[in-house]
Short mmCIF file of C-alpha atoms in Angstrom, two decimals:
data_model
loop_
_atom_site.label_atom_id
_atom_site.label_comp_id
_atom_site.label_asym_id
_atom_site.label_seq_id
_atom_site.Cartn_x
_atom_site.Cartn_y
_atom_site.Cartn_z
CA UNK A 1 -3.61 -16.43 36.99
CA UNK A 2 -6.19 -14.65 34.84
CA UNK A 3 -8.30 -17.02 32.74
CA UNK A 4 -9.50 -15.80 29.35
CA UNK A 5 -12.63 -16.89 27.57
CA UNK A 6 -12.34 -18.79 24.28
CA UNK A 7 -13.56 -15.69 22.41
CA UNK A 8 -10.94 -13.51 24.13
CA UNK A 9 -8.16 -15.97 23.29
CA UNK A 10 -9.29 -16.02 19.65
CA UNK A 11 -8.86 -12.26 19.48
CA UNK A 12 -5.36 -12.31 20.92
CA UNK A 13 -2.37 -12.23 18.51
CA UNK A 14 -1.02 -15.75 18.11
CA UNK A 15 2.54 -14.62 17.27
CA UNK A 16 3.23 -17.51 14.89
CA UNK A 17 4.86 -17.57 11.45
CA UNK A 18 5.71 -14.49 9.48
CA UNK A 19 3.67 -11.79 7.77
CA UNK A 20 4.13 -10.55 4.22
CA UNK A 21 2.49 -7.12 3.98
CA UNK A 22 1.71 -5.70 0.55
CA UNK A 23 0.88 -2.24 -0.65
CA UNK A 24 -1.58 -2.42 -3.57
CA UNK A 25 -1.50 0.66 -5.86
CA UNK A 26 1.60 0.36 -8.03
CA UNK A 27 2.70 -2.81 -6.23
CA UNK A 28 0.01 -5.30 -7.25
CA UNK A 29 -2.20 -3.12 -9.48
CA UNK A 30 -1.03 -0.88 -12.34
CA UNK A 31 -2.80 2.25 -11.10
CA UNK A 32 -0.21 4.86 -10.15
CA UNK A 33 -0.37 6.83 -13.39
CA UNK A 34 -4.16 6.82 -13.26
CA UNK A 35 -3.82 8.45 -9.84
CA UNK A 36 -1.43 11.01 -11.33
CA UNK A 37 -3.83 12.05 -14.08
CA UNK A 38 -6.90 12.13 -11.84
CA UNK A 39 -5.12 14.14 -9.14
CA UNK A 40 -3.90 16.53 -11.85
CA UNK A 41 -7.48 17.04 -13.04
CA UNK A 42 -8.79 17.41 -9.49
CA UNK A 43 -6.23 20.16 -8.80
CA UNK A 44 -7.03 21.82 -12.15
CA UNK A 45 -10.75 21.91 -11.34
CA UNK A 46 -9.91 23.67 -8.06
CA UNK A 47 -7.81 26.28 -9.88
CA UNK A 48 -4.36 24.86 -9.17
CA UNK A 49 -1.62 24.04 -11.66
CA UNK A 50 0.43 21.14 -10.32
CA UNK A 51 2.91 19.25 -12.48
CA UNK A 52 2.36 15.56 -13.08
CA UNK A 53 5.96 14.89 -12.09
CA UNK A 54 5.35 16.43 -8.67
CA UNK A 55 2.10 14.49 -8.27
CA UNK A 56 3.74 11.22 -9.23
CA UNK A 57 6.30 11.53 -6.46
CA UNK A 58 3.52 11.93 -3.87
CA UNK A 59 1.40 8.95 -4.97
CA UNK A 60 1.29 6.52 -2.07
CA UNK A 61 0.62 9.19 0.52
CA UNK A 62 -2.85 9.52 1.95
CA UNK A 63 -4.91 12.23 0.24
CA UNK A 64 -4.60 14.61 3.21
CA UNK A 65 -0.81 14.49 3.21
CA UNK A 66 -0.62 14.54 -0.59
CA UNK A 67 -2.61 17.76 -0.89
CA UNK A 68 -0.63 19.45 1.88
CA UNK A 69 2.67 18.34 0.35
CA UNK A 70 1.79 19.68 -3.10
CA UNK A 71 -0.02 22.91 -2.20
CA UNK A 72 1.86 23.83 0.96
CA UNK A 73 0.81 24.91 4.41
CA UNK A 74 -0.33 28.34 3.19
CA UNK A 75 -3.05 26.88 0.94
CA UNK A 76 -6.77 27.42 1.46
CA UNK A 77 -7.48 24.27 3.43
CA UNK A 78 -11.21 24.72 2.85
CA UNK A 79 -10.53 23.31 -0.62
CA UNK A 80 -8.92 20.10 0.61
CA UNK A 81 -12.12 18.08 0.91
CA UNK A 82 -13.32 19.29 -2.49
CA UNK A 83 -10.05 18.31 -4.19
CA UNK A 84 -9.96 14.89 -2.51
CA UNK A 85 -13.58 14.23 -3.47
CA UNK A 86 -12.91 15.22 -7.08
CA UNK A 87 -9.95 12.84 -7.27
CA UNK A 88 -12.01 10.03 -5.75
CA UNK A 89 -14.82 10.56 -8.27
CA UNK A 90 -12.43 10.76 -11.23
CA UNK A 91 -10.49 7.68 -10.19
CA UNK A 92 -13.73 5.76 -9.62
CA UNK A 93 -14.38 5.84 -13.37
CA UNK A 94 -11.46 3.41 -13.77
CA UNK A 95 -12.28 0.99 -10.97
CA UNK A 96 -13.90 -1.66 -13.15
CA UNK A 97 -10.95 -1.57 -15.57
CA UNK A 98 -7.99 -1.61 -13.18
CA UNK A 99 -5.32 -4.05 -14.39
CA UNK A 100 -3.39 -6.25 -12.01
CA UNK A 101 0.35 -6.17 -12.60
CA UNK A 102 1.89 -9.24 -14.21
CA UNK A 103 2.55 -11.93 -11.62
CA UNK A 104 0.60 -10.24 -8.82
CA UNK A 105 -1.83 -13.07 -8.09
CA UNK A 106 0.83 -15.76 -8.51
CA UNK A 107 3.13 -13.89 -6.13
CA UNK A 108 0.48 -13.74 -3.39
CA UNK A 109 -0.37 -17.42 -3.91
CA UNK A 110 3.24 -18.57 -3.77
CA UNK A 111 4.13 -16.43 -0.75
CA UNK A 112 1.08 -17.75 1.09
CA UNK A 113 1.92 -21.34 0.22
CA UNK A 114 5.42 -20.83 1.65
CA UNK A 115 3.92 -20.17 5.05
CA UNK A 116 3.60 -16.39 5.14
CA UNK A 117 0.43 -14.66 6.27
CA UNK A 118 -0.40 -12.35 3.36
CA UNK A 119 -1.95 -9.02 4.29
CA UNK A 120 -2.71 -5.89 2.30
CA UNK A 121 -1.90 -2.44 3.70
CA UNK A 122 -3.20 0.22 1.32
CA UNK A 123 -3.63 3.99 1.55
CA UNK A 124 -6.75 3.60 -0.59
CA UNK A 125 -10.21 3.72 0.91
CA UNK A 126 -12.09 0.47 1.43
CA UNK A 127 -14.23 0.89 -1.71
CA UNK A 128 -11.19 1.34 -3.94
CA UNK A 129 -9.34 -1.47 -2.19
CA UNK A 130 -12.24 -3.84 -2.84
CA UNK A 131 -12.04 -3.02 -6.56
CA UNK A 132 -8.29 -3.64 -6.62
CA UNK A 133 -8.75 -6.97 -4.85
CA UNK A 134 -11.18 -7.98 -7.60
CA UNK A 135 -8.60 -6.99 -10.22
CA UNK A 136 -5.90 -9.10 -8.56
CA UNK A 137 -8.14 -12.13 -8.11
CA UNK A 138 -6.25 -13.80 -5.26
CA UNK A 139 -8.54 -13.29 -2.27
CA UNK A 140 -8.18 -16.89 -1.09
CA UNK A 141 -4.54 -16.16 -0.27
CA UNK A 142 -5.12 -12.85 1.55
CA UNK A 143 -5.51 -13.25 5.31
CA UNK A 144 -6.60 -9.65 5.98
CA UNK A 145 -6.51 -6.16 4.52
CA UNK A 146 -6.06 -2.69 6.00
CA UNK A 147 -7.24 0.46 4.24
CA UNK A 148 -7.09 4.19 4.91
CA UNK A 149 -10.50 3.84 6.55
CA UNK A 150 -8.96 1.76 9.35
CA UNK A 151 -6.42 4.30 10.61
CA UNK A 152 -6.24 7.97 11.54
CA UNK A 153 -2.90 8.71 9.85
CA UNK A 154 -1.82 7.66 6.37
CA UNK A 155 1.60 6.82 4.89
CA UNK A 156 4.35 7.79 5.46
CA UNK A 157 3.05 7.45 9.03
CA UNK A 158 3.45 3.82 10.20
CA UNK A 159 -0.19 3.37 11.27
CA UNK A 160 -1.27 1.20 8.34
CA UNK A 161 1.72 -1.08 8.73
CA UNK A 162 1.24 -1.38 12.48
CA UNK A 163 -2.44 -2.12 12.00
CA UNK A 164 -1.58 -4.89 9.56
CA UNK A 165 0.93 -6.32 12.04
CA UNK A 166 -1.75 -6.33 14.73
CA UNK A 167 -4.08 -8.25 12.44
CA UNK A 168 -1.35 -10.71 11.54
CA UNK A 169 -0.47 -11.23 15.19
CA UNK A 170 3.27 -11.15 14.53
CA UNK A 171 6.04 -8.78 15.66
CA UNK A 172 7.73 -6.41 13.22
CA UNK A 173 10.86 -8.57 13.28
CA UNK A 174 8.95 -11.39 11.55
CA UNK A 175 7.35 -9.27 8.85
CA UNK A 176 8.35 -7.95 5.45
CA UNK A 177 6.59 -5.12 3.62
CA UNK A 178 6.40 -4.95 -0.19
CA UNK A 179 5.71 -1.53 -1.70
CA UNK A 180 6.58 0.73 -4.60
CA UNK A 181 7.05 4.24 -3.21
CA UNK A 182 9.40 6.10 -0.90
CA UNK A 183 6.40 6.55 1.42
CA UNK A 184 5.97 2.78 1.68
CA UNK A 185 9.63 2.38 2.62
CA UNK A 186 9.41 5.17 5.20
CA UNK A 187 6.18 3.87 6.73
CA UNK A 188 7.54 0.35 7.11
CA UNK A 189 10.82 1.64 8.57
CA UNK A 190 8.93 3.64 11.19
CA UNK A 191 7.07 0.45 12.11
CA UNK A 192 10.35 -1.49 12.32
CA UNK A 193 9.59 -3.66 9.27
CA UNK A 194 12.02 -4.40 6.42
CA UNK A 195 10.76 -3.25 3.03
CA UNK A 196 11.12 -4.76 -0.43
CA UNK A 197 10.53 -2.14 -3.13
CA UNK A 198 9.20 -2.65 -6.64
CA UNK A 199 9.84 -0.40 -9.64
CA UNK A 200 6.34 -1.00 -11.02
CA UNK A 201 5.08 2.25 -9.54
CA UNK A 202 7.57 4.33 -11.54
CA UNK A 203 9.79 5.53 -8.69
CA UNK A 204 13.55 5.36 -9.47
CA UNK A 205 15.55 2.61 -7.80
CA UNK A 206 18.01 5.14 -6.37
CA UNK A 207 15.20 6.93 -4.51
CA UNK A 208 13.87 3.68 -3.08
CA UNK A 209 17.28 2.51 -1.92
CA UNK A 210 18.09 5.91 -0.44
CA UNK A 211 14.86 5.67 1.56
CA UNK A 212 16.08 2.35 2.96
CA UNK A 213 14.62 -0.41 0.78
CA UNK A 214 16.16 -3.78 1.66
CA UNK A 215 15.91 -5.06 -1.93
CA UNK A 216 14.48 -3.75 -5.21
CA UNK A 217 12.82 -5.69 -8.05
CA UNK A 218 11.24 -4.63 -11.33
CA UNK A 219 7.77 -5.76 -10.34
CA UNK A 220 5.78 -8.64 -8.84
CA UNK A 221 6.68 -11.03 -11.69
CA UNK A 222 10.41 -10.42 -11.17
CA UNK A 223 10.12 -10.77 -7.39
CA UNK A 224 8.30 -14.07 -7.94
CA UNK A 225 11.01 -15.28 -10.33
CA UNK A 226 13.72 -14.46 -7.76
CA UNK A 227 11.73 -15.42 -4.68
CA UNK A 228 14.21 -18.08 -3.56
CA UNK A 229 16.94 -15.46 -3.09
CA UNK A 230 14.65 -12.75 -1.73
CA UNK A 231 13.72 -11.83 1.86
CA UNK A 232 10.46 -13.71 1.20
CA UNK A 233 12.17 -17.02 0.43
CA UNK A 234 10.82 -18.80 3.51
CA UNK A 235 8.55 -17.66 6.32
CA UNK A 236 10.31 -17.38 9.70
#
């Protein structure tokens, strides 16, 4: 029988309890419409007219997929990096003022106290994610966080969700994902994880349910109020 060192055993998934995985933009922080306006301006600066409605429906994707989705495969891809950098710079002007959604910190605290491992799985870069964590103010209840910098494919690919599961050390069957976009629902489904959807990101309930959301709530405060009857009632 192979013997593992103490350090090796510490790195191995422990496969205990359940994991509650949370998207951040639009789920815990009220930032989706700031992304819409800053993407709109980034496209405008590059000479593209893209409607805010179309942009809003792509928020939650990684920047690479978002640009391709909105401008199409025939676009000048040499502009992609310039557009993404412009959006990042424009959005950065709001980082110190980002507001947490009502109930966000209390939701993470309560879920953690019920025995769930709380992890963040965000399509944002690490710098933006750090700012959002400051806005939420619940770091003591967050076991780990995964950002776009940790994976090579963004939502709706399942990579972020799978990475979070690896860090939690639990199988998909003992995890629940909480997000606010169709892309969150699709990413979690591809990873085999049930998804709770919130309306706080501005996506219609019908779209979220059609994508496969297990349950839908107005926002983190409403999910917290109805936690006892939700899929997050008790950790497995």
